[in-house]
PDB file of C-alpha atoms and ligand atoms in Angstrom:
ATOM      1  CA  UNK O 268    -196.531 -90.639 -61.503  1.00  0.00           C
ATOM      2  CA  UNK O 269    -199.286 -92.530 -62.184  1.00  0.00           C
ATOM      3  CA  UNK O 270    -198.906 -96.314 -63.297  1.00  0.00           C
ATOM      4  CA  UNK O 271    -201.588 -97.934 -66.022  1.00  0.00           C
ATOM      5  CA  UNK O 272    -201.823-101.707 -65.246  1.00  0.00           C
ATOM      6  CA  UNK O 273    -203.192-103.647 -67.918  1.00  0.00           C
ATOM      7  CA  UNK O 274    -204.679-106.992 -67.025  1.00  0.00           C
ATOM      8  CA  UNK O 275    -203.967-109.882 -69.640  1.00  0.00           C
ATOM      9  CA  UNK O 276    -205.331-112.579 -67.618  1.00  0.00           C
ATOM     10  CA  UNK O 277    -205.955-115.151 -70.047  1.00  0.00           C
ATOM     11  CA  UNK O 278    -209.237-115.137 -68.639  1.00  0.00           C
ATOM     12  CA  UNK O 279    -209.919-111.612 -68.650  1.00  0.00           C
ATOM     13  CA  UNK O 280    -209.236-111.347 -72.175  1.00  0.00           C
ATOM     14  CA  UNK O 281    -211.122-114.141 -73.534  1.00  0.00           C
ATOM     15  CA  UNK O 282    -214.226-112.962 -71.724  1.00  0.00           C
ATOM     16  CA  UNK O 283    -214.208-109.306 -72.913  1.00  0.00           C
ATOM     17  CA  UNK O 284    -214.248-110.807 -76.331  1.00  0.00           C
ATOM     18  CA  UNK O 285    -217.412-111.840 -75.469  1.00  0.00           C
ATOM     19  CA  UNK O 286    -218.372-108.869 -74.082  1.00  0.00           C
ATOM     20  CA  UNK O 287    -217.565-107.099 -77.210  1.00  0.00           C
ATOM     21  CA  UNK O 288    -219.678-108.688 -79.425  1.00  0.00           C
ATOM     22  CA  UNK O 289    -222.493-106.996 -80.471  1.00  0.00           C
ATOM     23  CA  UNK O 290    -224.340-110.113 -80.383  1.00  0.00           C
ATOM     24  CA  UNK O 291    -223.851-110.755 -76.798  1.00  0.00           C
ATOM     25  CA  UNK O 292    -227.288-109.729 -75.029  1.00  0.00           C
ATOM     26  CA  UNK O 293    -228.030-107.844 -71.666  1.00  0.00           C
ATOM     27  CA  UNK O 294    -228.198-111.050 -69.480  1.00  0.00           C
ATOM     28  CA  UNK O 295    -224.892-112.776 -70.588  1.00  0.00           C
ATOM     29  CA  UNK O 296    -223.649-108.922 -70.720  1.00  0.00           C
ATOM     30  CA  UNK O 297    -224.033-108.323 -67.268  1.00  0.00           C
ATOM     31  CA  UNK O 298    -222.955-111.358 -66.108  1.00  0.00           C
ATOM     32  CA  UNK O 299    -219.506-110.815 -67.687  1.00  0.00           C
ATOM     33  CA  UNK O 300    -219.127-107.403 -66.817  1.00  0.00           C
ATOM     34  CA  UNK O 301    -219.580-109.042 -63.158  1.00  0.00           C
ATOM     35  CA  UNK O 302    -217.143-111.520 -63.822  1.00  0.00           C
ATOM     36  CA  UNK O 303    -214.655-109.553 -65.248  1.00  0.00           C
ATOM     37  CA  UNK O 304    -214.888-107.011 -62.207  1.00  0.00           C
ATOM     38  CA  UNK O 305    -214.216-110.195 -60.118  1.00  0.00           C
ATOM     39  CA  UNK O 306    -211.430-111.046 -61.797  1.00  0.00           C
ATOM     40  CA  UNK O 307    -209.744-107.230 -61.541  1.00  0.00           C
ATOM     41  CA  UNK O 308    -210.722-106.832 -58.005  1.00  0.00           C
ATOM     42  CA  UNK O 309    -208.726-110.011 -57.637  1.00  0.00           C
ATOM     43  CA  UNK O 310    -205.532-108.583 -59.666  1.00  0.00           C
ATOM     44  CA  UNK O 311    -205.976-105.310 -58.199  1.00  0.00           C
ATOM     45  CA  UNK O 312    -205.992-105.947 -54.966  1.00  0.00           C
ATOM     46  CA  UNK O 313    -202.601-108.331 -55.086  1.00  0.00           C
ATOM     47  CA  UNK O 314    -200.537-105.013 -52.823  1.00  0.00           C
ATOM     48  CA  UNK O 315    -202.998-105.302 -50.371  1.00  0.00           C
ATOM     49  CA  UNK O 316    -201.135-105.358 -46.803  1.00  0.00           C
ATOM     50  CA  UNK O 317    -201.180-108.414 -44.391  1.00  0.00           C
ATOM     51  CA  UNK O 318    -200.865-109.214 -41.078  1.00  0.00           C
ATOM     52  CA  UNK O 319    -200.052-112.485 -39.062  1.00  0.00           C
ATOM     53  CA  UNK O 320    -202.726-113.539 -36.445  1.00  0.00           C
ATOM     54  CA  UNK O 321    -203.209-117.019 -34.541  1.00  0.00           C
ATOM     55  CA  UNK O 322    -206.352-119.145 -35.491  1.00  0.00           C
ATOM     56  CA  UNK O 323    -207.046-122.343 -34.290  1.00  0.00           C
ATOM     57  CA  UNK O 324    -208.231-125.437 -36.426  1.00  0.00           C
ATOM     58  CA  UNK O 325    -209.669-128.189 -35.537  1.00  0.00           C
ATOM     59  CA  UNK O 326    -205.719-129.593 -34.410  1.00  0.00           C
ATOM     60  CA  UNK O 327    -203.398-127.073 -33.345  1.00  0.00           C
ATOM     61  CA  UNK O 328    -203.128-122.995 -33.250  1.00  0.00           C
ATOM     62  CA  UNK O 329    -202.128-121.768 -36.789  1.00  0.00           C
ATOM     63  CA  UNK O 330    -199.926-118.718 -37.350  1.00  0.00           C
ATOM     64  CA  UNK O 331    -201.839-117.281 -40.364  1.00  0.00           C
ATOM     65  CA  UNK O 332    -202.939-113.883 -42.182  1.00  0.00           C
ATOM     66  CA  UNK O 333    -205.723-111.162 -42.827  1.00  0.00           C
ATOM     67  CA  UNK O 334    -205.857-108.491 -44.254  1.00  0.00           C
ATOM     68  CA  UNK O 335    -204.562-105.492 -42.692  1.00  0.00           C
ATOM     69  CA  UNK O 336    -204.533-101.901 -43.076  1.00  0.00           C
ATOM     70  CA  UNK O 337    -207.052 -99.306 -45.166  1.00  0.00           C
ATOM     71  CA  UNK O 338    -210.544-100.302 -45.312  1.00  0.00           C
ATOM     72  CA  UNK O 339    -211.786-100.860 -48.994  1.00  0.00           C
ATOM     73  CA  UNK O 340    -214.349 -98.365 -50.763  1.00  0.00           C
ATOM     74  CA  UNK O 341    -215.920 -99.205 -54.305  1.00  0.00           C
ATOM     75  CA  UNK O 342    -217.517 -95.893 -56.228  1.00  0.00           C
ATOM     76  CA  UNK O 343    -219.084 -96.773 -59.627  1.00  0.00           C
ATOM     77  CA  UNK O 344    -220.044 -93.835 -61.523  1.00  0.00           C
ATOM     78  CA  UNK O 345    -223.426 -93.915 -62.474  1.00  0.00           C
ATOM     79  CA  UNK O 346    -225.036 -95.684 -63.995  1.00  0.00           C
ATOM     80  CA  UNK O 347    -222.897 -97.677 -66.175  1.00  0.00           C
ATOM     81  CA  UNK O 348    -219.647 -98.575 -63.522  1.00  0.00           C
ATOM     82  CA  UNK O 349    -223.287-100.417 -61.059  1.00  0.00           C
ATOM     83  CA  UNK O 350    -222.274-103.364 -63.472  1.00  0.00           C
ATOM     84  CA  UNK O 351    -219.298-103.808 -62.013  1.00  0.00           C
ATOM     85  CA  UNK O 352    -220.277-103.261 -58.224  1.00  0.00           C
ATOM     86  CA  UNK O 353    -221.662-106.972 -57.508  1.00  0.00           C
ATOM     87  CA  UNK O 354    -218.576-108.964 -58.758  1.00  0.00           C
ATOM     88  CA  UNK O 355    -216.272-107.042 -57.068  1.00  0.00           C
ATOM     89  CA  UNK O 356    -217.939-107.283 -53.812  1.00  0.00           C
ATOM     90  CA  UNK O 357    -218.217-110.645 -54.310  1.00  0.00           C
ATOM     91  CA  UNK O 358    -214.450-110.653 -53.480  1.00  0.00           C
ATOM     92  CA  UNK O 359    -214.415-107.809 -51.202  1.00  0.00           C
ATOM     93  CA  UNK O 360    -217.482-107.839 -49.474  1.00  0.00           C
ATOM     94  CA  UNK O 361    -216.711-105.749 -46.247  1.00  0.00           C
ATOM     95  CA  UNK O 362    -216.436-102.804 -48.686  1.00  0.00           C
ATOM     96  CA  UNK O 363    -218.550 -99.790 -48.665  1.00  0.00           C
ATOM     97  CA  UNK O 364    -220.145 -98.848 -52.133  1.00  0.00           C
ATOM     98  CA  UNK O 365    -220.649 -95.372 -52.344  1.00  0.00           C
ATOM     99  CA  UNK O 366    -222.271 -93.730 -55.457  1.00  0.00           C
ATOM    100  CA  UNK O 367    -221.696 -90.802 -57.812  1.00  0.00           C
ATOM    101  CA  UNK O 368    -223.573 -89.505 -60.419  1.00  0.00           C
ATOM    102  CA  UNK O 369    -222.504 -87.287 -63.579  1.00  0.00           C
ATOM    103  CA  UNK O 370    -224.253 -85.851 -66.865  1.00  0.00           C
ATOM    104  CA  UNK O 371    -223.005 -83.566 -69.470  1.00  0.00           C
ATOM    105  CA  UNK O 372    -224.748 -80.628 -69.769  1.00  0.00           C
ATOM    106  CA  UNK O 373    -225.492 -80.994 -73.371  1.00  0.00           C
ATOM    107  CA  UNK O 374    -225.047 -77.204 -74.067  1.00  0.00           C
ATOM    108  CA  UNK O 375    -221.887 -76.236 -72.137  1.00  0.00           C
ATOM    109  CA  UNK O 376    -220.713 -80.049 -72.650  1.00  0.00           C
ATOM    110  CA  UNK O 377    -219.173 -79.205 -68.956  1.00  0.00           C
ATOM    111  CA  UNK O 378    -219.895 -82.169 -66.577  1.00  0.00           C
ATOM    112  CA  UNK O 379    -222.770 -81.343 -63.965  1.00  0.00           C
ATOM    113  CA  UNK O 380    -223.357 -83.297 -60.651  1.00  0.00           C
ATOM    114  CA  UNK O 381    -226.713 -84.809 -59.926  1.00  0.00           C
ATOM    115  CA  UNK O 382    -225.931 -87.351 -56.926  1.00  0.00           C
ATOM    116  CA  UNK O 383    -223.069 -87.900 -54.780  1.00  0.00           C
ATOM    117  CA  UNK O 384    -223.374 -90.276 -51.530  1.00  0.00           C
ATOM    118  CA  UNK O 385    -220.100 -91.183 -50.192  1.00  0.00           C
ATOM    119  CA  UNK O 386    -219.291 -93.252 -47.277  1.00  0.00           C
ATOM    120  CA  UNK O 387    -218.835 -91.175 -44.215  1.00  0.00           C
ATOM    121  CA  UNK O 388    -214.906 -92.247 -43.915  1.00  0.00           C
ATOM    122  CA  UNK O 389    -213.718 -91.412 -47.048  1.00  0.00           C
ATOM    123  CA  UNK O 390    -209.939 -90.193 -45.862  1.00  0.00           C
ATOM    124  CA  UNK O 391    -209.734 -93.768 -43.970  1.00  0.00           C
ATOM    125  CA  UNK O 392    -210.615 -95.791 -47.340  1.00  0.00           C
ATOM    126  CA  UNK O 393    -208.662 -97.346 -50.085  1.00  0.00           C
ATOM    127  CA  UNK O 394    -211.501 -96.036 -52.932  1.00  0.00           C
ATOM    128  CA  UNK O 395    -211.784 -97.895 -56.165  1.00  0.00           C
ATOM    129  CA  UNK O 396    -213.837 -95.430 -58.732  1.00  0.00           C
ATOM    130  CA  UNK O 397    -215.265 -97.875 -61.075  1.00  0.00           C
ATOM    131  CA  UNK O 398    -216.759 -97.098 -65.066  1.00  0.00           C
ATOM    132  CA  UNK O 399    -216.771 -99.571 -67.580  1.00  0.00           C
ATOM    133  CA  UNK O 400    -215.356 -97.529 -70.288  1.00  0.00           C
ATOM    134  CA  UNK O 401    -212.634 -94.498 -69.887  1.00  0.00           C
ATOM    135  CA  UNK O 402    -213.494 -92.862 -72.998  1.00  0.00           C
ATOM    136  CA  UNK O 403    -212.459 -88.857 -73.322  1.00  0.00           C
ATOM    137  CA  UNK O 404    -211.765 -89.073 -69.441  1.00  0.00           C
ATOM    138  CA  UNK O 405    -213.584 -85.915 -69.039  1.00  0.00           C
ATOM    139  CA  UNK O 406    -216.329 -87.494 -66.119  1.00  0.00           C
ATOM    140  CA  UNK O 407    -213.402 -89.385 -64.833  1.00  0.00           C
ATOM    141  CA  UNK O 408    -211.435 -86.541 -63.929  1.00  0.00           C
ATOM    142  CA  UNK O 409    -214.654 -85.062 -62.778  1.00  0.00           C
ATOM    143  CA  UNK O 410    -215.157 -88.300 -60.620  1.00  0.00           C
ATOM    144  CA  UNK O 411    -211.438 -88.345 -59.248  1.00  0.00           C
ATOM    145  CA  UNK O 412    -211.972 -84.145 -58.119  1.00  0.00           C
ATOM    146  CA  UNK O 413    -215.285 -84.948 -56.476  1.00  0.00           C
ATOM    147  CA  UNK O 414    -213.892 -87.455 -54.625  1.00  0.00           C
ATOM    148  CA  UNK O 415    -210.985 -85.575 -53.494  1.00  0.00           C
ATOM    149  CA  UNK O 416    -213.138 -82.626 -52.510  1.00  0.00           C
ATOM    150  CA  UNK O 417    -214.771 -84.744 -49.930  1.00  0.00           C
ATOM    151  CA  UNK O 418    -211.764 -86.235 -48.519  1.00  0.00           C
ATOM    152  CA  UNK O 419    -210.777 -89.237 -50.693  1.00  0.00           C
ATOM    153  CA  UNK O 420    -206.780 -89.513 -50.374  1.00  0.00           C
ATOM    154  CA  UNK O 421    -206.053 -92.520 -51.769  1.00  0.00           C
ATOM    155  CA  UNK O 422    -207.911 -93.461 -54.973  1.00  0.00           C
ATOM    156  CA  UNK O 423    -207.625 -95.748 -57.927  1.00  0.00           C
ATOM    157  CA  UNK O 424    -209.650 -95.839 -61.184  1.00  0.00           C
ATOM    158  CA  UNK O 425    -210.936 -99.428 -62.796  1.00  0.00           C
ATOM    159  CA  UNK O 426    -212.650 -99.582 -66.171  1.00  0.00           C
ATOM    160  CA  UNK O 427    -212.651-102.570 -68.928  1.00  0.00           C
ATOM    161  CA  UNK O 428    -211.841-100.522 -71.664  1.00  0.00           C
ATOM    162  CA  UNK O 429    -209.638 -97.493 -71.957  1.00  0.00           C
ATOM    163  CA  UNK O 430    -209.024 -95.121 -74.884  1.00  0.00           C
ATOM    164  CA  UNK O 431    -205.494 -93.640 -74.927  1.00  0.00           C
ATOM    165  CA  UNK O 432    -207.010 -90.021 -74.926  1.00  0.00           C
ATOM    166  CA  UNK O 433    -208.751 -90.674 -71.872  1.00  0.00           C
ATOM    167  CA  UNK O 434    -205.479 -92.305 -69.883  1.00  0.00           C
ATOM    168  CA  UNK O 435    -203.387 -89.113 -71.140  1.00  0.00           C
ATOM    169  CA  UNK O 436    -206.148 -86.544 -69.850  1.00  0.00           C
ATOM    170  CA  UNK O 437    -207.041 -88.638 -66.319  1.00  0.00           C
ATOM    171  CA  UNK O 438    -203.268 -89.484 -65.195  1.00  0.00           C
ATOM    172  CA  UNK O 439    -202.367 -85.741 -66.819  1.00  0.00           C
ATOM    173  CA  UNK O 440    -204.711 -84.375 -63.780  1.00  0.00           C
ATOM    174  CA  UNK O 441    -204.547 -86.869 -61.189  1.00  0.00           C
ATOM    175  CA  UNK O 442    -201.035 -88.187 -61.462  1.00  0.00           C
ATOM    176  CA  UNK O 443    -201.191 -89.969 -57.735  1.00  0.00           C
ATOM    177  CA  UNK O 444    -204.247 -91.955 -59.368  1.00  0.00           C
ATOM    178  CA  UNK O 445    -203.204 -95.285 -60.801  1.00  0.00           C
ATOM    179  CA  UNK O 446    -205.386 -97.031 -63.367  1.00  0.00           C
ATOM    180  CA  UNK O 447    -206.492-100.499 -64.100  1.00  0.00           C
ATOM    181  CA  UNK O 448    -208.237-101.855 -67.262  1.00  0.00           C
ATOM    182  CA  UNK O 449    -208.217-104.878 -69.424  1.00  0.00           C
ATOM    183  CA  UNK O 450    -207.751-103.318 -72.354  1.00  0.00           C
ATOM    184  CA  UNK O 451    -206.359-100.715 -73.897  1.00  0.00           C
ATOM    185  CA  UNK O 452    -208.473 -99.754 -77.467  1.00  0.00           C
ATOM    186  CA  UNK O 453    -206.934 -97.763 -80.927  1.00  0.00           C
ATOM    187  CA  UNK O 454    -209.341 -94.170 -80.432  1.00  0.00           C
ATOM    188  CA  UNK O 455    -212.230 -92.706 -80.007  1.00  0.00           C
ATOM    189  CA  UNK O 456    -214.585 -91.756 -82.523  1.00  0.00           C
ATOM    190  CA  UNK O 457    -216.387 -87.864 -82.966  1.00  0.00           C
ATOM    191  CA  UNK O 458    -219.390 -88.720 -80.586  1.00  0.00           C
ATOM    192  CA  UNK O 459    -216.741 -90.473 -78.263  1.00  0.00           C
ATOM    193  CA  UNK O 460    -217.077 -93.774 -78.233  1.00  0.00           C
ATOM    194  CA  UNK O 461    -213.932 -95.885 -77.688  1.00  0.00           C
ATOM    195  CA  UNK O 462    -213.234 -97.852 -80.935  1.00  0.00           C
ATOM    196  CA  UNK O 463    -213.407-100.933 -81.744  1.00  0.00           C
ATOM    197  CA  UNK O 464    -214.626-101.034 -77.924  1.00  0.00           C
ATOM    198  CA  UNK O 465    -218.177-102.636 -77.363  1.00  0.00           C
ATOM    199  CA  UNK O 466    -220.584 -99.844 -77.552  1.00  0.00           C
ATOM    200  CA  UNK O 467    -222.875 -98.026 -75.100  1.00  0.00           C
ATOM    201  CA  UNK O 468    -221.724-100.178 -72.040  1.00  0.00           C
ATOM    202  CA  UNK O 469    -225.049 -98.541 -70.193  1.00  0.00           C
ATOM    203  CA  UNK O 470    -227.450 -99.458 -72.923  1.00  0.00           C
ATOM    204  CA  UNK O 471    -225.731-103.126 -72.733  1.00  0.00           C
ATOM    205  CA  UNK O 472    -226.132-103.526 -68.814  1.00  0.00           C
ATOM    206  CA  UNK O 473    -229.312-102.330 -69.051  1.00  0.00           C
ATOM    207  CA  UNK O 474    -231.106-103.410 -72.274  1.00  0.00           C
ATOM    208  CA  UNK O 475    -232.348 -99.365 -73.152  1.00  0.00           C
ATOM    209  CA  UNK O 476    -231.456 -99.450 -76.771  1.00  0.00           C
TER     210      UNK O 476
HETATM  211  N1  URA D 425    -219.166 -94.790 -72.924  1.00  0.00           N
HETATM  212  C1  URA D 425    -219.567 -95.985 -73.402  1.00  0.00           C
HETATM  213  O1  URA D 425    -220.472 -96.621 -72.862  1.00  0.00           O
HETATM  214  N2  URA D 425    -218.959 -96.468 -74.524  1.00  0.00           N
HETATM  215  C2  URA D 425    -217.969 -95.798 -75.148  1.00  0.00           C
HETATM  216  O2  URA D 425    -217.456 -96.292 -76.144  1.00  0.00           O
HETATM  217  C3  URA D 425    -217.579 -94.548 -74.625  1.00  0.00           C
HETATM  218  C4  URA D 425    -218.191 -94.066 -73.503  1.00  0.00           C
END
């Protein structure tokens, strides 16, 4: 079953209030989404297995860890989960970023794939699918299958905001996924954005509205 861990890091919290604001601009908008990324990657990665090795100081040999274990993989779905790609490799910076790209088909409304680049060991990777905002959950599920069709075992899914409809439909199909966000919001609305949320995270990042 998957779990749905919701970060209320005093920190966390205070800066997505920020973020929400609709008078927060592009520049101090990215640089939150960045920080808040940081801040999960930090959270998230808390299970993360160790292993004792020797190092020595300056003194004496020290009995200390590293990590151990599955390599680390970071997929944001394009475009708007790029945001998040620089703060969390500022924590985890020996992780591969791979990339994949999804559109609605404004006719069908069935997602279509344009771009998909994956790092070459997918099975061996811990894989971190990243998008700001899990609205209907539709691309996420999308996301999670394209993943899996390529060899992706173990995967997680990281967004700020989250609407309940969008939890329900992603852990309903992917219940070995388990989800992280900072918040959980009321709904969405009939064009699907996540309310109150914070708008068009894409348009935000990238100043196109
Ligand atoms: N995508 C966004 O950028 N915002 C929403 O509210 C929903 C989906």
């Amino acid at each position: 079953m998957a779990r749905v861990h919701v970060f209320d890091h005093p920190l966390i919290q205070h800066k997505l209030t920020i973020l929400r604001d609709r008078r927060t601009g592009p520049k101090e908008f990215r640089e939150l989404v960045n920080e808040i990324a940081m801040l999960m990657a930090y959270e998230m990665t808390r299970d993360l297995p160790t292993e004792e090795v020797e190092v020595e100081t300056p003194i004496a040999v020290a009995r200390s860890r590293v990590l151990a274990g599955r390599k680390l993989g970071l997929i944001p779905i394009l475009r708007a989960g790029l945001g998040m790609v620089e703060g969390m490799l500022r924590l985890i910076p020996a992780a591969k970023v791979g990339h994949i790209g999804v559109y609605r088909d404004p006719a069908t409304l069935e997602p279509v794939e344009y771009y998909v680049k994956l790092p070459p060991d997918l099975p061996e990777r811990d894989l971190f699918l990243l998008d700001p905002m899990l609205a209907t959950g539709g691309s996420a599920v999308w996301a999670v299958d394209a993943v899996k069709r390529r060899g992706g075992t173990h995967v997680r899914f990281v967004s700020l905001i989250a609407a309940p409809e969008g939890i329900r439909r992603l852990t309903d199909a992917h219940p070995d996924v388990d989800v992280y966000v900072a918040a959980v919001d009321e709904r969405l609305d009939e064009h699907g954005y996540i309310v109150p949320g914070l708008g068009d995270a894409g348009d935000r990042l990238f100043g196109t509205k």
